[in-house]
PDB file of C-alpha atoms in Angstrom:
ATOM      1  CA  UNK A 215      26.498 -37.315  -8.047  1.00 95.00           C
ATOM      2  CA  UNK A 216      27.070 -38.559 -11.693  1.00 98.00           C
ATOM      3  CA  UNK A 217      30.637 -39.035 -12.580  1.00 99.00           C
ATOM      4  CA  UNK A 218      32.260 -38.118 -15.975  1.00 99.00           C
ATOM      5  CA  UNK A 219      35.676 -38.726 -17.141  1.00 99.00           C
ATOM      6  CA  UNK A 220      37.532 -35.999 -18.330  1.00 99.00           C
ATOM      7  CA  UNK A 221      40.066 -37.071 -21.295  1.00 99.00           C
ATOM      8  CA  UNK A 222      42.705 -35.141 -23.351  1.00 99.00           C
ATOM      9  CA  UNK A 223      46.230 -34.187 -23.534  1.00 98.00           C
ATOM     10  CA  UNK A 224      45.901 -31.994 -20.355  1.00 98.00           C
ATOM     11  CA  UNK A 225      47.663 -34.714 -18.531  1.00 97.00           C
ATOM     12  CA  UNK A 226      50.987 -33.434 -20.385  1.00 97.00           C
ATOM     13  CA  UNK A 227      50.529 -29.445 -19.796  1.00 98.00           C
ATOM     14  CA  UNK A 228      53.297 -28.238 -17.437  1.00 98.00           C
ATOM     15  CA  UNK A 229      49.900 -27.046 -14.962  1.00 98.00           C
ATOM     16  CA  UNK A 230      48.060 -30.111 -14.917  1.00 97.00           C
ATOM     17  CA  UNK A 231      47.572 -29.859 -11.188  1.00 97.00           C
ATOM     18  CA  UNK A 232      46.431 -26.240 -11.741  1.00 98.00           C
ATOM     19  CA  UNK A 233      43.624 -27.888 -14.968  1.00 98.00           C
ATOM     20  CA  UNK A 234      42.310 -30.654 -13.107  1.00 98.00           C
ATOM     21  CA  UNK A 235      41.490 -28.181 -10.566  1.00 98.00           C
ATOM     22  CA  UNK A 236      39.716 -25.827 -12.898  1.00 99.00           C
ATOM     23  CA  UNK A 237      38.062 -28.751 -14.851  1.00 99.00           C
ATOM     24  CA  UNK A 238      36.886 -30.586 -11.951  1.00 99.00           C
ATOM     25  CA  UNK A 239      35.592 -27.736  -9.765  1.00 99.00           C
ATOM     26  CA  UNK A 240      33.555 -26.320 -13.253  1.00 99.00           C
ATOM     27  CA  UNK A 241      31.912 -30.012 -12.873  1.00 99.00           C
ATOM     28  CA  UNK A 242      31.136 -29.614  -9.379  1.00 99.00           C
ATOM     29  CA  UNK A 243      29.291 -26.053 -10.512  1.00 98.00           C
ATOM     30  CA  UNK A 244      27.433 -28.322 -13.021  1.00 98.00           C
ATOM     31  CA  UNK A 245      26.291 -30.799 -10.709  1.00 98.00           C
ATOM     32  CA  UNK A 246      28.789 -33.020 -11.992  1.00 99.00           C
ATOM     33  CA  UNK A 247      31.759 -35.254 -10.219  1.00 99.00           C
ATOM     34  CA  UNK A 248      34.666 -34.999 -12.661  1.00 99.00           C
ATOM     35  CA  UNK A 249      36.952 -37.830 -12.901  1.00 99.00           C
ATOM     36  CA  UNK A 250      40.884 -36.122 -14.201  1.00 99.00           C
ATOM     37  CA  UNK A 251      43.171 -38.973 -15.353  1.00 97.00           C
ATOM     38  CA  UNK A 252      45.683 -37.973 -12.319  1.00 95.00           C
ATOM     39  CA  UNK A 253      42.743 -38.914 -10.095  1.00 96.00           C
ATOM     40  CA  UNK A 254      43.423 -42.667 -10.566  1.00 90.00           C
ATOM     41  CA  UNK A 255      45.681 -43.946  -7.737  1.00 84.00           C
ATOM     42  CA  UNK A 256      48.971 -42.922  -7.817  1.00 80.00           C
ATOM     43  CA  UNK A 257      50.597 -45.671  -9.507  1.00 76.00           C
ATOM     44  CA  UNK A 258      54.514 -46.419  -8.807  1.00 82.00           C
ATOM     45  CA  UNK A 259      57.425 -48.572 -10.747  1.00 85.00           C
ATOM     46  CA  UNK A 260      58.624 -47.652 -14.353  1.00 92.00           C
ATOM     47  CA  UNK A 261      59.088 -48.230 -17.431  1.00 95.00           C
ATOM     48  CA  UNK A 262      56.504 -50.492 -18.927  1.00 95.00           C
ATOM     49  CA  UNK A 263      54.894 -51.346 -15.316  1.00 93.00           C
ATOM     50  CA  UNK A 264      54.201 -47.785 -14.902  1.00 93.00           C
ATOM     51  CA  UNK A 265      52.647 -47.468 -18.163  1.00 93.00           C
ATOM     52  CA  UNK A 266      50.574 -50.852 -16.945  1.00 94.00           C
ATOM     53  CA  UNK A 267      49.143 -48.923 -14.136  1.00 93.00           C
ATOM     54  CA  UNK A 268      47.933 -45.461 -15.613  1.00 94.00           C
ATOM     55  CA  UNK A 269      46.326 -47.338 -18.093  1.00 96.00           C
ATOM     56  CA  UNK A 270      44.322 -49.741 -15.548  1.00 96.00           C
ATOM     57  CA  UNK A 271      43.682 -46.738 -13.605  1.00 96.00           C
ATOM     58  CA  UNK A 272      42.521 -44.426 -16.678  1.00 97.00           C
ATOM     59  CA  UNK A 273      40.438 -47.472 -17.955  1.00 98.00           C
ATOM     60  CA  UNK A 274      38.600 -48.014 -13.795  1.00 98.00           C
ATOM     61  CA  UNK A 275      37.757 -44.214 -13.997  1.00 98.00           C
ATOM     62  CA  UNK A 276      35.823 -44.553 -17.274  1.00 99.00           C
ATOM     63  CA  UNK A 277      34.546 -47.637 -16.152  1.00 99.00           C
ATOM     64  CA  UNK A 278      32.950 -45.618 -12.960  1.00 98.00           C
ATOM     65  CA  UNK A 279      31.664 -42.880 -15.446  1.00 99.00           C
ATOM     66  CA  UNK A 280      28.225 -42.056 -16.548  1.00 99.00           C
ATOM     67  CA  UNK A 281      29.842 -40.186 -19.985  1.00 99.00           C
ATOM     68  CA  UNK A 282      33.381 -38.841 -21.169  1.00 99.00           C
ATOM     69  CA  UNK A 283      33.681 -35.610 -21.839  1.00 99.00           C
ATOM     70  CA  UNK A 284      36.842 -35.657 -24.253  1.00 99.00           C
ATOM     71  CA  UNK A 285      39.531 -32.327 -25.562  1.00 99.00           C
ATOM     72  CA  UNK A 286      40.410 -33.532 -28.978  1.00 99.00           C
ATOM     73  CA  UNK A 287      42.342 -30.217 -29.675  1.00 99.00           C
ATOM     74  CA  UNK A 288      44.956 -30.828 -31.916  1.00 98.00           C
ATOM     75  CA  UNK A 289      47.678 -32.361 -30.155  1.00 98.00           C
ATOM     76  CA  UNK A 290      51.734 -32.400 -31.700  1.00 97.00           C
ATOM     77  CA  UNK A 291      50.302 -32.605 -34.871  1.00 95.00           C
ATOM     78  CA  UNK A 292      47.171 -31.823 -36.841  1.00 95.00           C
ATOM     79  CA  UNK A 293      44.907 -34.678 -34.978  1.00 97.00           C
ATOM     80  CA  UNK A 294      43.980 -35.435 -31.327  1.00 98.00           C
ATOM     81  CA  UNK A 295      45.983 -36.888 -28.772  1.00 98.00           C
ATOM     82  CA  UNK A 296      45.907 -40.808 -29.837  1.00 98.00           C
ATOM     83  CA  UNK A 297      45.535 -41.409 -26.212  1.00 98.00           C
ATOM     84  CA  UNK A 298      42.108 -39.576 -26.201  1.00 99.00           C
ATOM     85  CA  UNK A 299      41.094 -41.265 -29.129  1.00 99.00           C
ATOM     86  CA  UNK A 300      41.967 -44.653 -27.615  1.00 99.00           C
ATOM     87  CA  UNK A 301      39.964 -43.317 -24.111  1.00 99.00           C
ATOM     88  CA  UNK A 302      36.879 -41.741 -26.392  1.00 99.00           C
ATOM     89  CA  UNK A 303      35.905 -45.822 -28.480  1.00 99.00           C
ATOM     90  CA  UNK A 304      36.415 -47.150 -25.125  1.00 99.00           C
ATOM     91  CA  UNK A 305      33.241 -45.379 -24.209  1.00 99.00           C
ATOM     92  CA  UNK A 306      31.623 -45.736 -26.894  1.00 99.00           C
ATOM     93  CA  UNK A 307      31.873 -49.230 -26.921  1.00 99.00           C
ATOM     94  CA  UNK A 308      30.834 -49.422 -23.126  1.00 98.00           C
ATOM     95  CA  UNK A 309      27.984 -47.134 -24.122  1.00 98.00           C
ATOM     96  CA  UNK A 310      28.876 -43.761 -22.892  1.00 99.00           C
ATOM     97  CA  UNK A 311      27.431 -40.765 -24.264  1.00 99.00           C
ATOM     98  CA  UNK A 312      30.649 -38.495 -25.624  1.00 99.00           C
ATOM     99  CA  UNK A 313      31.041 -34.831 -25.836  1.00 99.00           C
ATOM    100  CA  UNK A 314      33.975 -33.390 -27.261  1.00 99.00           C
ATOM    101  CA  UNK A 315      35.715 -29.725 -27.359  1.00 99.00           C
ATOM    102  CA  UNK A 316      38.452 -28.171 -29.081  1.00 99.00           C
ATOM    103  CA  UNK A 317      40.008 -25.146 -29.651  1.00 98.00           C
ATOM    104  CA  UNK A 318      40.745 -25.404 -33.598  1.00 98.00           C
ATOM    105  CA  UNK A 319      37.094 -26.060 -35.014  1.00 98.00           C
ATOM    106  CA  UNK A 320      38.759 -25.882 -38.708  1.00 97.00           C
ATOM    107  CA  UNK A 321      38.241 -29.344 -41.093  1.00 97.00           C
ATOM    108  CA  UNK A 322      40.477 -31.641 -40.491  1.00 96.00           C
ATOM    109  CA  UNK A 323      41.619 -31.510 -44.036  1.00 94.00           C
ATOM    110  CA  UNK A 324      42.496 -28.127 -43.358  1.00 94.00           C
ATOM    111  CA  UNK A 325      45.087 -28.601 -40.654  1.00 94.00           C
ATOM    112  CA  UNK A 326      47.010 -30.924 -42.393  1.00 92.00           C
ATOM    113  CA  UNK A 327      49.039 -28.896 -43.937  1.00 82.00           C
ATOM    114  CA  UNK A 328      50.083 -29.095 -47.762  1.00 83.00           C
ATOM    115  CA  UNK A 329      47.919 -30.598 -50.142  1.00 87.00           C
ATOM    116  CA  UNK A 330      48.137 -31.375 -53.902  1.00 90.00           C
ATOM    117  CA  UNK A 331      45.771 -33.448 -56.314  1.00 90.00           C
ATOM    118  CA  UNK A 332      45.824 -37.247 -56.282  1.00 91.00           C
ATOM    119  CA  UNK A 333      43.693 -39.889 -57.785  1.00 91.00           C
ATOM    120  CA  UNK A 334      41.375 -39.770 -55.013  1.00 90.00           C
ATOM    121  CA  UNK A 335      41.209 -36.042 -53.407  1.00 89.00           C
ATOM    122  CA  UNK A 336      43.885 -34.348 -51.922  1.00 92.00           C
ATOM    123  CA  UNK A 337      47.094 -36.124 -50.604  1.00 93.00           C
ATOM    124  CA  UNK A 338      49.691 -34.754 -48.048  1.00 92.00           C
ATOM    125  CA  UNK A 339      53.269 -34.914 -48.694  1.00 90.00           C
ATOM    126  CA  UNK A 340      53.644 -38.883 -48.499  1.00 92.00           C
ATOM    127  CA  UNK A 341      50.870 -39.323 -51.267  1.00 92.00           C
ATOM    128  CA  UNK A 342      48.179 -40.783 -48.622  1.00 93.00           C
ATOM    129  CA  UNK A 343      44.849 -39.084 -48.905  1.00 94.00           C
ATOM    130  CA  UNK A 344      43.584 -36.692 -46.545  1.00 94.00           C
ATOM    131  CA  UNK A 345      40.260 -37.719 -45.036  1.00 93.00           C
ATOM    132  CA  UNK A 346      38.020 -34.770 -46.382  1.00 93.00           C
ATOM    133  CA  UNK A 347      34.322 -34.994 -45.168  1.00 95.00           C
ATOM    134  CA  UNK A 348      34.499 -31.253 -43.871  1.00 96.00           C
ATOM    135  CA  UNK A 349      34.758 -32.768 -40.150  1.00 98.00           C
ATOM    136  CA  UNK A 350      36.617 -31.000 -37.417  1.00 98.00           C
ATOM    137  CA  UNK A 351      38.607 -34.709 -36.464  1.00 98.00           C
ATOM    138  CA  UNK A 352      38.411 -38.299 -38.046  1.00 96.00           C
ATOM    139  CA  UNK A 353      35.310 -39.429 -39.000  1.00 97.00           C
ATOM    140  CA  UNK A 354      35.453 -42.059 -36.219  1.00 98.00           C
ATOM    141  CA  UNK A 355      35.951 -39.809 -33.614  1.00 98.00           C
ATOM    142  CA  UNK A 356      33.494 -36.689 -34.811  1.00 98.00           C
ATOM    143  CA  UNK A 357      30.588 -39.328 -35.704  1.00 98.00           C
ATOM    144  CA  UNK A 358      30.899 -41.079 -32.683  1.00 98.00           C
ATOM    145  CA  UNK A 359      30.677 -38.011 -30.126  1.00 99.00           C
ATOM    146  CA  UNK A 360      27.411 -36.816 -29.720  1.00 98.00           C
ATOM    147  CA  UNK A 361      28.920 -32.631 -30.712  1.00 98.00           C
ATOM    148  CA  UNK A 362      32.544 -31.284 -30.646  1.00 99.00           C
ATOM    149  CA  UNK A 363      31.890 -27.643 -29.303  1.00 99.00           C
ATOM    150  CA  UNK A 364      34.452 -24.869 -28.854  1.00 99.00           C
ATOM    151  CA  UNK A 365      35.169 -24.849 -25.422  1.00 99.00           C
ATOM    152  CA  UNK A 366      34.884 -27.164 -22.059  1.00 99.00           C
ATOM    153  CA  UNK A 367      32.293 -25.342 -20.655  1.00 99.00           C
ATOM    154  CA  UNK A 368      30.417 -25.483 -23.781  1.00 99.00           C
ATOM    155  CA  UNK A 369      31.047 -29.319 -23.670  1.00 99.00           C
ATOM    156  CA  UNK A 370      30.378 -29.577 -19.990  1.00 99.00           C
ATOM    157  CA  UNK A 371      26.685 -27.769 -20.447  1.00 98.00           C
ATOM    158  CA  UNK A 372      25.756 -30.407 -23.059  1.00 98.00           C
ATOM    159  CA  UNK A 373      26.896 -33.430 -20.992  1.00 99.00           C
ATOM    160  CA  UNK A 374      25.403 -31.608 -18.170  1.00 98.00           C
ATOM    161  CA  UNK A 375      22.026 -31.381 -19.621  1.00 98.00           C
ATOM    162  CA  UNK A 376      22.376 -34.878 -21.312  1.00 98.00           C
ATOM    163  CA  UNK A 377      22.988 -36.272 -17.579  1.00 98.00           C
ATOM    164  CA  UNK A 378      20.955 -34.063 -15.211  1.00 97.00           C
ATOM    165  CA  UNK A 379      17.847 -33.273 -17.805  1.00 92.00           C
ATOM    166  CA  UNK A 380      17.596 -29.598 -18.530  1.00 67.00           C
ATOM    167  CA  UNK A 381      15.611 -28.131 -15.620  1.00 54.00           C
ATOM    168  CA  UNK A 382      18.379 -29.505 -13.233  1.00 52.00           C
ATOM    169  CA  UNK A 383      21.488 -29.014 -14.976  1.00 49.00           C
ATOM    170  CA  UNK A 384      23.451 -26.148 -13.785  1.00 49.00           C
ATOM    171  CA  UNK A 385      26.065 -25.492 -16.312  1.00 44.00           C
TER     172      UNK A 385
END
């Protein structure tokens, strides 16, 4: 069974036990093995050791995928978790086909928040343009994902297909 990784800021809900669950066993419906961040061995220590070992871990999961499927919801802020980001050129530069979801599909511009005129396009509140191409997230990130769709199933059916070739994708 093909493998993808599953990244996003899901490993920081409250019910991440409860989502992994959901998003893994919709994978298994699709034909799919889905690889959840918490699925890497259980690392121990602290501090910056800790941190050491979920990245190694996050980083051997991708590296057993066959494609990322990536949440790039806004995340305590108006862009994705950086984390995600970070997890989403990672495949890209192994080769990994990318699909992404998220539940605010407005321009990134948009969510930014307060705008007014500077010498290049709009600028938030520092004076530092805002990145207006009419994209739902960074032009890195939305150019280098193959579609951002509205929901993880949505997402899942495309990667699905992409993987397992229309007639035997079941998603």
């Amino acid at each position: 069974m093909k493998a993808v990784y599953l990244a996003g800021p899901e490993v920081f809900f409250p019910d991440v036990a409860e989502v992994a669950e959901r998003l893994k066993a919709a994978c298994a419906a699709a034909g799919l093995l889905g690889l959840f961040p918490t699925d890497a061995e259980r690392p121990t220590g602290a501090g910056v050791s800790l941190a050491r070992a979920i990245y190694l871990g996050n980083v051997a999961l991708i590296e057993r995928s066959a494609a990322v499927i990536a949440d790039i919801s806004p995340f305590r802020g108006a862009g994705m978790d950086p984390g995600t980001a970070w997890e989403i050129g990672f495949a890209i530069a192994r080769g990994l086909p990318v699909f992404a979801w998220s539940l605010d599909l407005r321009p990134y511009a948009e969510r930014v928040g307060p705008a007014s005129p500077g010498p290049r396009g709009q600028v938030d509140a520092d004076g530092l343009q805002i990145e207006d191409f009419g994209l739902v997230e960074n032009l890195m990130i939305a150019e280098s994902v193959r579609a951002i769709d509205a929901t993880f199933e949505a997402a899942l059916g495309r990667c699905a297909k992409h993987l397992l070739g229309a007639s035997t994708a079941q998603a």
